[in-house]
Amino acid sequence: MTEGVRAAIQNMSWHGVQGFQVNPKARFIVPDQGDLGIVHTERGLTYVEVALCGHMVPQFQPQASLQILKYLLGRIASLTNEDLTTTTTSSNPTSMSPSTIHGRTGTTYGSKKIDKYDDQSKAIDVFHKIFFDKTGNQWTNREKFKKFPNKHYPLETDYEQHETLLSFDIDLRKMPLGKLSRNQLKMAYGVLTKLQTLITSDSINETSIIDTSNRFYTRVPHDFGQKKPQILDNVDLIQLKTQMIDNLLDIEIVYSMLKGLSEGNNEHPIDVHY
């Protein structure tokens, strides 16, 4: 990401967004129609796609900064969520594009609909109407939100779990939240215990340490990019990986509890895990 692009994004005025983050790995593209500032969410991370069209970046007009109305709506009963977003476009700062994204929670299945309006007020009115149709509440009165039967309700978007996993170099493609296994994580604990014994023994066997480190990465897939996997040959690294396993176990327990509730499991999730 160039400094000019980074500065342009940081200078944008974001309105009504909770938990929004600019992903440092965001893709910057030149859309066919020159739209600037397209926002979408993929695998729990929010991306900003920016058109690198010379004069557009970084010469950002403050009055043409993006205005985003974003609310994530969910309904546990049907395990669906809808992401309602309204964005402006730089090619015509007065235009806005309300988009409705439908999908099933925990899957990649879904659809997306985008409507463009030259009149911002019209686009905002459409967004407000969709919000009311889905929730039974007025957007302007959302701070006093009331839950209605068979209607959606707002969910706060929280990327903390994904950020935690990414900070440990976890490969979310090979080990997404839905595929966490307590048995697998417990076996990873066992591998770390063996590594602790190996590195604190009087005669250090480097070959065994490398082999055991590889076994750990087999249990818990990591994404090191172009870097070589770290050899777990010191106490600090082992403590870091132990903390990582603790975090993964916490996430797995919460995920299983929510899954059990959605599937109508009569046994209390805490009894299952403890």
PDB file of C-alpha atoms in Angstrom:
ATOM      1  CA  MET A   1       0.000   0.000   0.000  1.00  0.00           C
ATOM      2  CA  THR A   2       1.513   3.345  -1.011  1.00  0.00           C
ATOM      3  CA  GLU A   3       1.711   6.161   1.533  1.00  0.00           C
ATOM      4  CA  GLY A   4      -0.546   8.269  -0.685  1.00  0.00           C
ATOM      5  CA  VAL A   5      -3.257   5.612  -0.698  1.00  0.00           C
ATOM      6  CA  ARG A   6      -2.891   5.013   3.035  1.00  0.00           C
ATOM      7  CA  ALA A   7      -3.216   8.759   3.721  1.00  0.00           C
ATOM      8  CA  ALA A   8      -6.244   9.012   1.457  1.00  0.00           C
ATOM      9  CA  ILE A   9      -8.015   6.194   3.278  1.00  0.00           C
ATOM     10  CA  GLN A  10      -7.147   7.544   6.704  1.00  0.00           C
ATOM     11  CA  ASN A  11      -8.538  10.954   5.729  1.00  0.00           C
ATOM     12  CA  MET A  12     -11.915   9.527   4.765  1.00  0.00           C
ATOM     13  CA  SER A  13     -14.855  10.419   6.980  1.00  0.00           C
ATOM     14  CA  TRP A  14     -16.482   7.189   8.096  1.00  0.00           C
ATOM     15  CA  HIS A  15     -19.979   7.563   9.541  1.00  0.00           C
ATOM     16  CA  GLY A  16     -22.066   4.987  11.395  1.00  0.00           C
ATOM     17  CA  VAL A  17     -19.439   2.262  11.244  1.00  0.00           C
ATOM     18  CA  GLN A  18     -18.720   0.187  14.354  1.00  0.00           C
ATOM     19  CA  GLY A  19     -15.643  -2.011  14.420  1.00  0.00           C
ATOM     20  CA  PHE A  20     -14.568  -0.962  10.919  1.00  0.00           C
ATOM     21  CA  GLN A  21     -10.953  -1.582  10.040  1.00  0.00           C
ATOM     22  CA  VAL A  22      -8.819  -1.000   6.962  1.00  0.00           C
ATOM     23  CA  ASN A  23      -7.118  -4.283   6.240  1.00  0.00           C
ATOM     24  CA  PRO A  24      -3.396  -3.772   5.460  1.00  0.00           C
ATOM     25  CA  LYS A  25      -3.683  -6.562   2.883  1.00  0.00           C
ATOM     26  CA  ALA A  26      -6.645  -4.929   1.124  1.00  0.00           C
ATOM     27  CA  ARG A  27      -6.725  -5.206  -2.638  1.00  0.00           C
ATOM     28  CA  PHE A  28      -6.487  -1.958  -4.577  1.00  0.00           C
ATOM     29  CA  ILE A  29      -8.023  -2.231  -8.020  1.00  0.00           C
ATOM     30  CA  VAL A  30      -9.285  -0.104 -10.878  1.00  0.00           C
ATOM     31  CA  PRO A  31     -12.981  -0.954 -11.334  1.00  0.00           C
ATOM     32  CA  ASP A  32     -14.370  -0.842 -14.854  1.00  0.00           C
ATOM     33  CA  GLN A  33     -16.564   2.175 -14.171  1.00  0.00           C
ATOM     34  CA  GLY A  34     -14.049   4.075 -12.054  1.00  0.00           C
ATOM     35  CA  ASP A  35     -15.884   3.675  -8.761  1.00  0.00           C
ATOM     36  CA  LEU A  36     -13.778   4.565  -5.751  1.00  0.00           C
ATOM     37  CA  GLY A  37     -14.189   3.248  -2.241  1.00  0.00           C
ATOM     38  CA  ILE A  38     -16.087  -0.007  -2.737  1.00  0.00           C
ATOM     39  CA  VAL A  39     -16.414  -1.769   0.602  1.00  0.00           C
ATOM     40  CA  HIS A  40     -17.052  -5.457   1.113  1.00  0.00           C
ATOM     41  CA  THR A  41     -16.527  -8.065   3.807  1.00  0.00           C
ATOM     42  CA  GLU A  42     -14.786 -11.364   3.176  1.00  0.00           C
ATOM     43  CA  ARG A  43     -13.957 -14.007   5.783  1.00  0.00           C
ATOM     44  CA  GLY A  44     -14.599 -11.573   8.585  1.00  0.00           C
ATOM     45  CA  LEU A  45     -12.339  -8.801   7.292  1.00  0.00           C
ATOM     46  CA  THR A  46     -13.539  -5.561   5.726  1.00  0.00           C
ATOM     47  CA  TYR A  47     -11.792  -4.551   2.505  1.00  0.00           C
ATOM     48  CA  VAL A  48     -11.629  -1.158   0.814  1.00  0.00           C
ATOM     49  CA  GLU A  49     -11.044  -1.365  -2.927  1.00  0.00           C
ATOM     50  CA  VAL A  50      -9.584   1.864  -4.255  1.00  0.00           C
ATOM     51  CA  ALA A  51      -9.177   2.878  -7.885  1.00  0.00           C
ATOM     52  CA  LEU A  52      -5.618   4.039  -8.541  1.00  0.00           C
ATOM     53  CA  CYS A  53      -6.472   6.520 -11.280  1.00  0.00           C
ATOM     54  CA  GLY A  54      -3.692   9.084 -10.992  1.00  0.00           C
ATOM     55  CA  HIS A  55      -5.327  12.319  -9.912  1.00  0.00           C
ATOM     56  CA  MET A  56      -7.971  10.527  -7.824  1.00  0.00           C
ATOM     57  CA  VAL A  57      -5.445   9.388  -5.234  1.00  0.00           C
ATOM     58  CA  PRO A  58      -4.182  10.955  -3.053  1.00  0.00           C
ATOM     59  CA  GLN A  59      -5.902  14.224  -4.017  1.00  0.00           C
ATOM     60  CA  PHE A  60      -9.012  13.412  -2.012  1.00  0.00           C
ATOM     61  CA  GLN A  61     -11.622  16.141  -1.706  1.00  0.00           C
ATOM     62  CA  PRO A  62     -12.786  16.223   1.963  1.00  0.00           C
ATOM     63  CA  GLN A  63     -16.292  17.134   0.862  1.00  0.00           C
ATOM     64  CA  ALA A  64     -16.311  14.077  -1.415  1.00  0.00           C
ATOM     65  CA  SER A  65     -15.231  11.682   1.325  1.00  0.00           C
ATOM     66  CA  LEU A  66     -17.108   8.428   1.578  1.00  0.00           C
ATOM     67  CA  GLN A  67     -20.212   8.267   3.711  1.00  0.00           C
ATOM     68  CA  ILE A  68     -21.080   4.767   4.766  1.00  0.00           C
ATOM     69  CA  LEU A  69     -24.210   3.593   6.493  1.00  0.00           C
ATOM     70  CA  LYS A  70     -23.496   0.064   7.581  1.00  0.00           C
ATOM     71  CA  TYR A  71     -25.432  -2.305   9.761  1.00  0.00           C
ATOM     72  CA  LEU A  72     -25.070  -6.032  10.092  1.00  0.00           C
ATOM     73  CA  LEU A  73     -28.381  -7.739  10.628  1.00  0.00           C
ATOM     74  CA  GLY A  74     -28.827 -11.294  11.777  1.00  0.00           C
ATOM     75  CA  ARG A  75     -31.542 -13.719  12.660  1.00  0.00           C
ATOM     76  CA  ILE A  76     -30.382 -16.714  14.680  1.00  0.00           C
ATOM     77  CA  ALA A  77     -33.485 -18.773  13.914  1.00  0.00           C
ATOM     78  CA  SER A  78     -32.695 -19.028  10.216  1.00  0.00           C
ATOM     79  CA  LEU A  79     -28.908 -18.704  10.554  1.00  0.00           C
ATOM     80  CA  THR A  80     -28.837 -15.962   7.954  1.00  0.00           C
ATOM     81  CA  ASN A  81     -27.325 -12.533   7.980  1.00  0.00           C
ATOM     82  CA  GLU A  82     -27.674  -9.492   5.810  1.00  0.00           C
ATOM     83  CA  ASP A  83     -25.098  -6.778   5.361  1.00  0.00           C
ATOM     84  CA  LEU A  84     -26.624  -3.459   4.344  1.00  0.00           C
ATOM     85  CA  THR A  85     -24.121  -0.924   3.063  1.00  0.00           C
ATOM     86  CA  THR A  86     -24.403   2.465   1.404  1.00  0.00           C
ATOM     87  CA  THR A  87     -21.327   3.958  -0.300  1.00  0.00           C
ATOM     88  CA  THR A  88     -20.509   6.957  -2.438  1.00  0.00           C
ATOM     89  CA  THR A  89     -18.469   6.859  -5.627  1.00  0.00           C
ATOM     90  CA  SER A  90     -15.661   9.264  -6.498  1.00  0.00           C
ATOM     91  CA  SER A  91     -16.515   9.521 -10.178  1.00  0.00           C
ATOM     92  CA  ASN A  92     -19.706  11.212  -9.036  1.00  0.00           C
ATOM     93  CA  PRO A  93     -19.508  12.176  -5.338  1.00  0.00           C
ATOM     94  CA  THR A  94     -23.238  12.813  -5.253  1.00  0.00           C
ATOM     95  CA  SER A  95     -24.117   9.236  -6.191  1.00  0.00           C
ATOM     96  CA  MET A  96     -24.606   6.388  -3.731  1.00  0.00           C
ATOM     97  CA  SER A  97     -24.954   2.641  -4.064  1.00  0.00           C
ATOM     98  CA  PRO A  98     -27.053   0.773  -1.494  1.00  0.00           C
ATOM     99  CA  SER A  99     -26.093  -2.896  -1.491  1.00  0.00           C
ATOM    100  CA  THR A 100     -27.843  -5.815   0.173  1.00  0.00           C
ATOM    101  CA  ILE A 101     -25.856  -9.000   0.819  1.00  0.00           C
ATOM    102  CA  HIS A 102     -27.723 -12.180   1.739  1.00  0.00           C
ATOM    103  CA  GLY A 103     -25.978 -15.247   3.086  1.00  0.00           C
ATOM    104  CA  ARG A 104     -26.053 -18.198   5.436  1.00  0.00           C
ATOM    105  CA  THR A 105     -23.943 -17.800   8.543  1.00  0.00           C
ATOM    106  CA  GLY A 106     -20.814 -19.954   8.507  1.00  0.00           C
ATOM    107  CA  THR A 107     -20.869 -20.557   4.741  1.00  0.00           C
ATOM    108  CA  THR A 108     -19.779 -18.781   1.572  1.00  0.00           C
ATOM    109  CA  TYR A 109     -23.223 -19.160   0.012  1.00  0.00           C
ATOM    110  CA  GLY A 110     -25.187 -16.019  -0.664  1.00  0.00           C
ATOM    111  CA  SER A 111     -25.999 -13.245  -3.084  1.00  0.00           C
ATOM    112  CA  LYS A 112     -25.362  -9.547  -3.454  1.00  0.00           C
ATOM    113  CA  LYS A 113     -27.504  -6.805  -4.939  1.00  0.00           C
ATOM    114  CA  ILE A 114     -26.242  -3.290  -5.693  1.00  0.00           C
ATOM    115  CA  ASP A 115     -28.450  -0.412  -6.841  1.00  0.00           C
ATOM    116  CA  LYS A 116     -26.952   2.920  -7.902  1.00  0.00           C
ATOM    117  CA  TYR A 117     -28.632   6.299  -7.503  1.00  0.00           C
ATOM    118  CA  ASP A 118     -27.446   9.699  -8.697  1.00  0.00           C
ATOM    119  CA  ASP A 119     -29.321  11.302  -5.815  1.00  0.00           C
ATOM    120  CA  GLN A 120     -27.757  10.592  -2.406  1.00  0.00           C
ATOM    121  CA  SER A 121     -30.963  11.371  -0.537  1.00  0.00           C
ATOM    122  CA  LYS A 122     -32.825   8.819  -2.663  1.00  0.00           C
ATOM    123  CA  ALA A 123     -30.198   6.155  -1.938  1.00  0.00           C
ATOM    124  CA  ILE A 124     -30.347   6.871   1.793  1.00  0.00           C
ATOM    125  CA  ASP A 125     -34.156   6.686   1.707  1.00  0.00           C
ATOM    126  CA  VAL A 126     -33.902   3.270   0.031  1.00  0.00           C
ATOM    127  CA  PHE A 127     -31.456   2.111   2.699  1.00  0.00           C
ATOM    128  CA  HIS A 128     -33.775   3.323   5.465  1.00  0.00           C
ATOM    129  CA  LYS A 129     -36.712   1.510   3.856  1.00  0.00           C
ATOM    130  CA  ILE A 130     -34.757  -1.761   3.627  1.00  0.00           C
ATOM    131  CA  PHE A 131     -33.701  -1.404   7.256  1.00  0.00           C
ATOM    132  CA  PHE A 132     -37.310  -0.852   8.330  1.00  0.00           C
ATOM    133  CA  ASP A 133     -38.602  -3.768   6.228  1.00  0.00           C
ATOM    134  CA  LYS A 134     -36.017  -6.131   7.740  1.00  0.00           C
ATOM    135  CA  THR A 135     -36.169  -4.990  11.364  1.00  0.00           C
ATOM    136  CA  GLY A 136     -39.453  -3.163  11.915  1.00  0.00           C
ATOM    137  CA  ASN A 137     -37.435  -0.253  13.323  1.00  0.00           C
ATOM    138  CA  GLN A 138     -36.663   3.183  11.935  1.00  0.00           C
ATOM    139  CA  TRP A 139     -32.963   3.729  11.199  1.00  0.00           C
ATOM    140  CA  THR A 140     -33.110   7.188  12.766  1.00  0.00           C
ATOM    141  CA  ASN A 141     -34.401   5.630  15.999  1.00  0.00           C
ATOM    142  CA  ARG A 142     -32.053   2.608  16.033  1.00  0.00           C
ATOM    143  CA  GLU A 143     -30.566   3.560  19.432  1.00  0.00           C
ATOM    144  CA  LYS A 144     -33.922   2.494  20.942  1.00  0.00           C
ATOM    145  CA  PHE A 145     -34.103  -0.707  18.902  1.00  0.00           C
ATOM    146  CA  LYS A 146     -36.985  -3.086  19.629  1.00  0.00           C
ATOM    147  CA  LYS A 147     -36.984  -6.770  18.685  1.00  0.00           C
ATOM    148  CA  PHE A 148     -39.986  -7.941  16.676  1.00  0.00           C
ATOM    149  CA  PRO A 149     -40.978 -11.561  15.916  1.00  0.00           C
ATOM    150  CA  ASN A 150     -39.626 -12.896  12.599  1.00  0.00           C
ATOM    151  CA  LYS A 151     -37.581  -9.740  12.075  1.00  0.00           C
ATOM    152  CA  HIS A 152     -33.848  -9.189  11.990  1.00  0.00           C
ATOM    153  CA  TYR A 153     -31.927  -7.429  14.733  1.00  0.00           C
ATOM    154  CA  PRO A 154     -28.551  -5.662  14.664  1.00  0.00           C
ATOM    155  CA  LEU A 155     -25.355  -7.514  15.503  1.00  0.00           C
ATOM    156  CA  GLU A 156     -22.128  -5.761  16.357  1.00  0.00           C
ATOM    157  CA  THR A 157     -19.331  -6.741  14.002  1.00  0.00           C
ATOM    158  CA  ASP A 158     -16.327  -7.964  15.978  1.00  0.00           C
ATOM    159  CA  TYR A 159     -13.067  -8.911  14.222  1.00  0.00           C
ATOM    160  CA  GLU A 160     -11.119  -9.510  17.433  1.00  0.00           C
ATOM    161  CA  GLN A 161     -11.088 -13.309  17.100  1.00  0.00           C
ATOM    162  CA  HIS A 162      -9.810 -13.165  13.516  1.00  0.00           C
ATOM    163  CA  GLU A 163      -7.210 -10.572  14.495  1.00  0.00           C
ATOM    164  CA  THR A 164      -6.101 -12.828  17.353  1.00  0.00           C
ATOM    165  CA  LEU A 165      -5.672 -15.804  15.032  1.00  0.00           C
ATOM    166  CA  LEU A 166      -3.896 -13.750  12.370  1.00  0.00           C
ATOM    167  CA  SER A 167      -1.506 -12.364  14.993  1.00  0.00           C
ATOM    168  CA  PHE A 168      -0.413 -15.964  15.668  1.00  0.00           C
ATOM    169  CA  ASP A 169       0.068 -16.654  11.911  1.00  0.00           C
ATOM    170  CA  ILE A 170      -2.840 -19.120  11.934  1.00  0.00           C
ATOM    171  CA  ASP A 171      -3.834 -20.230   8.423  1.00  0.00           C
ATOM    172  CA  LEU A 172      -7.575 -19.445   8.422  1.00  0.00           C
ATOM    173  CA  ARG A 173      -8.036 -21.151   5.044  1.00  0.00           C
ATOM    174  CA  LYS A 174      -6.894 -24.521   6.395  1.00  0.00           C
ATOM    175  CA  MET A 175      -8.250 -24.001   9.889  1.00  0.00           C
ATOM    176  CA  PRO A 176     -11.341 -21.744   9.877  1.00  0.00           C
ATOM    177  CA  LEU A 177     -13.319 -21.171  13.068  1.00  0.00           C
ATOM    178  CA  GLY A 178     -15.887 -23.797  12.124  1.00  0.00           C
ATOM    179  CA  LYS A 179     -13.256 -26.554  11.881  1.00  0.00           C
ATOM    180  CA  LEU A 180     -11.597 -26.096  15.255  1.00  0.00           C
ATOM    181  CA  SER A 181     -11.301 -29.406  17.084  1.00  0.00           C
ATOM    182  CA  ARG A 182     -10.762 -29.690  20.844  1.00  0.00           C
ATOM    183  CA  ASN A 183      -9.020 -33.044  20.388  1.00  0.00           C
ATOM    184  CA  GLN A 184      -6.690 -31.558  17.785  1.00  0.00           C
ATOM    185  CA  LEU A 185      -5.867 -28.623  20.051  1.00  0.00           C
ATOM    186  CA  LYS A 186      -5.262 -30.941  23.018  1.00  0.00           C
ATOM    187  CA  MET A 187      -2.853 -32.978  20.902  1.00  0.00           C
ATOM    188  CA  ALA A 188      -1.085 -29.715  20.031  1.00  0.00           C
ATOM    189  CA  TYR A 189      -0.766 -29.099  23.774  1.00  0.00           C
ATOM    190  CA  GLY A 190       0.892 -32.503  24.083  1.00  0.00           C
ATOM    191  CA  VAL A 191       3.383 -31.628  21.348  1.00  0.00           C
ATOM    192  CA  LEU A 192       4.273 -28.377  23.121  1.00  0.00           C
ATOM    193  CA  THR A 193       4.801 -30.292  26.363  1.00  0.00           C
ATOM    194  CA  LYS A 194       7.227 -32.620  24.590  1.00  0.00           C
ATOM    195  CA  LEU A 195       9.055 -29.631  23.088  1.00  0.00           C
ATOM    196  CA  GLN A 196       9.368 -28.135  26.560  1.00  0.00           C
ATOM    197  CA  THR A 197      10.992 -31.357  27.740  1.00  0.00           C
ATOM    198  CA  LEU A 198      13.344 -31.487  24.735  1.00  0.00           C
ATOM    199  CA  ILE A 199      14.690 -27.955  25.074  1.00  0.00           C
ATOM    200  CA  THR A 200      15.173 -28.175  28.850  1.00  0.00           C
ATOM    201  CA  SER A 201      16.943 -31.536  28.818  1.00  0.00           C
ATOM    202  CA  ASP A 202      20.678 -31.788  29.483  1.00  0.00           C
ATOM    203  CA  SER A 203      21.410 -33.110  25.990  1.00  0.00           C
ATOM    204  CA  ILE A 204      19.538 -31.092  23.347  1.00  0.00           C
ATOM    205  CA  ASN A 205      18.639 -33.078  20.227  1.00  0.00           C
ATOM    206  CA  GLU A 206      18.150 -30.506  17.448  1.00  0.00           C
ATOM    207  CA  THR A 207      16.740 -33.081  15.020  1.00  0.00           C
ATOM    208  CA  SER A 208      14.040 -34.098  17.494  1.00  0.00           C
ATOM    209  CA  ILE A 209      13.170 -30.443  18.141  1.00  0.00           C
ATOM    210  CA  ILE A 210      12.746 -29.767  14.413  1.00  0.00           C
ATOM    211  CA  ASP A 211      10.672 -32.925  13.943  1.00  0.00           C
ATOM    212  CA  THR A 212       8.446 -32.110  16.923  1.00  0.00           C
ATOM    213  CA  SER A 213       8.024 -28.513  15.724  1.00  0.00           C
ATOM    214  CA  ASN A 214       6.803 -29.844  12.375  1.00  0.00           C
ATOM    215  CA  ARG A 215       4.334 -32.093  14.212  1.00  0.00           C
ATOM    216  CA  PHE A 216       2.951 -29.036  15.996  1.00  0.00           C
ATOM    217  CA  TYR A 217       2.428 -27.180  12.709  1.00  0.00           C
ATOM    218  CA  THR A 218       0.670 -30.274  11.368  1.00  0.00           C
ATOM    219  CA  ARG A 219      -1.799 -30.120  14.269  1.00  0.00           C
ATOM    220  CA  VAL A 220      -2.302 -26.360  13.949  1.00  0.00           C
ATOM    221  CA  PRO A 221      -1.732 -25.123  10.357  1.00  0.00           C
ATOM    222  CA  HIS A 222       0.118 -21.801  10.129  1.00  0.00           C
ATOM    223  CA  ASP A 223       0.578 -19.321   7.305  1.00  0.00           C
ATOM    224  CA  PHE A 224       4.158 -18.057   7.201  1.00  0.00           C
ATOM    225  CA  GLY A 225       3.986 -16.734   3.646  1.00  0.00           C
ATOM    226  CA  GLN A 226       7.469 -16.866   2.133  1.00  0.00           C
ATOM    227  CA  LYS A 227       9.126 -17.256   5.530  1.00  0.00           C
ATOM    228  CA  LYS A 228      10.401 -20.548   6.907  1.00  0.00           C
ATOM    229  CA  PRO A 229       8.389 -22.057   9.775  1.00  0.00           C
ATOM    230  CA  GLN A 230       9.826 -21.148  13.156  1.00  0.00           C
ATOM    231  CA  ILE A 231      11.646 -23.898  15.002  1.00  0.00           C
ATOM    232  CA  LEU A 232      10.183 -23.999  18.494  1.00  0.00           C
ATOM    233  CA  ASP A 233      13.505 -24.207  20.282  1.00  0.00           C
ATOM    234  CA  ASN A 234      13.113 -21.793  23.186  1.00  0.00           C
ATOM    235  CA  VAL A 235      10.817 -21.303  26.168  1.00  0.00           C
ATOM    236  CA  ASP A 236       9.452 -17.945  24.970  1.00  0.00           C
ATOM    237  CA  LEU A 237       8.216 -19.410  21.678  1.00  0.00           C
ATOM    238  CA  ILE A 238       6.601 -22.354  23.432  1.00  0.00           C
ATOM    239  CA  GLN A 239       4.837 -20.022  25.865  1.00  0.00           C
ATOM    240  CA  LEU A 240       3.588 -17.947  22.917  1.00  0.00           C
ATOM    241  CA  LYS A 241       2.189 -21.049  21.199  1.00  0.00           C
ATOM    242  CA  THR A 242       0.626 -22.197  24.476  1.00  0.00           C
ATOM    243  CA  GLN A 243      -1.151 -18.844  24.709  1.00  0.00           C
ATOM    244  CA  MET A 244      -2.291 -19.326  21.123  1.00  0.00           C
ATOM    245  CA  ILE A 245      -3.781 -22.750  21.945  1.00  0.00           C
ATOM    246  CA  ASP A 246      -5.562 -21.233  24.965  1.00  0.00           C
ATOM    247  CA  ASN A 247      -7.126 -18.615  22.677  1.00  0.00           C
ATOM    248  CA  LEU A 248      -8.134 -21.257  20.139  1.00  0.00           C
ATOM    249  CA  LEU A 249      -9.773 -23.375  22.843  1.00  0.00           C
ATOM    250  CA  ASP A 250     -11.743 -20.368  24.093  1.00  0.00           C
ATOM    251  CA  ILE A 251     -12.925 -19.603  20.561  1.00  0.00           C
ATOM    252  CA  GLU A 252     -13.806 -23.258  19.913  1.00  0.00           C
ATOM    253  CA  ILE A 253     -15.905 -23.423  23.089  1.00  0.00           C
ATOM    254  CA  VAL A 254     -17.864 -20.286  22.179  1.00  0.00           C
ATOM    255  CA  TYR A 255     -18.364 -21.493  18.600  1.00  0.00           C
ATOM    256  CA  SER A 256     -19.591 -24.896  19.781  1.00  0.00           C
ATOM    257  CA  MET A 257     -21.955 -23.289  22.277  1.00  0.00           C
ATOM    258  CA  LEU A 258     -23.517 -21.115  19.579  1.00  0.00           C
ATOM    259  CA  LYS A 259     -23.704 -24.051  17.184  1.00  0.00           C
ATOM    260  CA  GLY A 260     -25.365 -26.210  19.842  1.00  0.00           C
ATOM    261  CA  LEU A 261     -27.961 -23.538  20.524  1.00  0.00           C
ATOM    262  CA  SER A 262     -28.728 -23.114  16.824  1.00  0.00           C
ATOM    263  CA  GLU A 263     -29.165 -26.877  16.392  1.00  0.00           C
ATOM    264  CA  GLY A 264     -31.505 -27.146  19.367  1.00  0.00           C
ATOM    265  CA  ASN A 265     -29.152 -29.244  21.497  1.00  0.00           C
ATOM    266  CA  ASN A 266     -30.918 -29.862  24.827  1.00  0.00           C
ATOM    267  CA  GLU A 267     -27.688 -30.496  26.735  1.00  0.00           C
ATOM    268  CA  HIS A 268     -26.183 -27.333  28.176  1.00  0.00           C
ATOM    269  CA  PRO A 269     -23.005 -26.407  26.237  1.00  0.00           C
ATOM    270  CA  ILE A 270     -21.048 -25.775  29.448  1.00  0.00           C
ATOM    271  CA  ASP A 271     -21.869 -29.322  30.620  1.00  0.00           C
ATOM    272  CA  VAL A 272     -20.549 -30.639  27.309  1.00  0.00           C
ATOM    273  CA  HIS A 273     -17.198 -28.879  27.667  1.00  0.00           C
ATOM    274  CA  TYR A 274     -16.711 -29.074  31.428  1.00  0.00           C
TER     275      TYR A 274
END
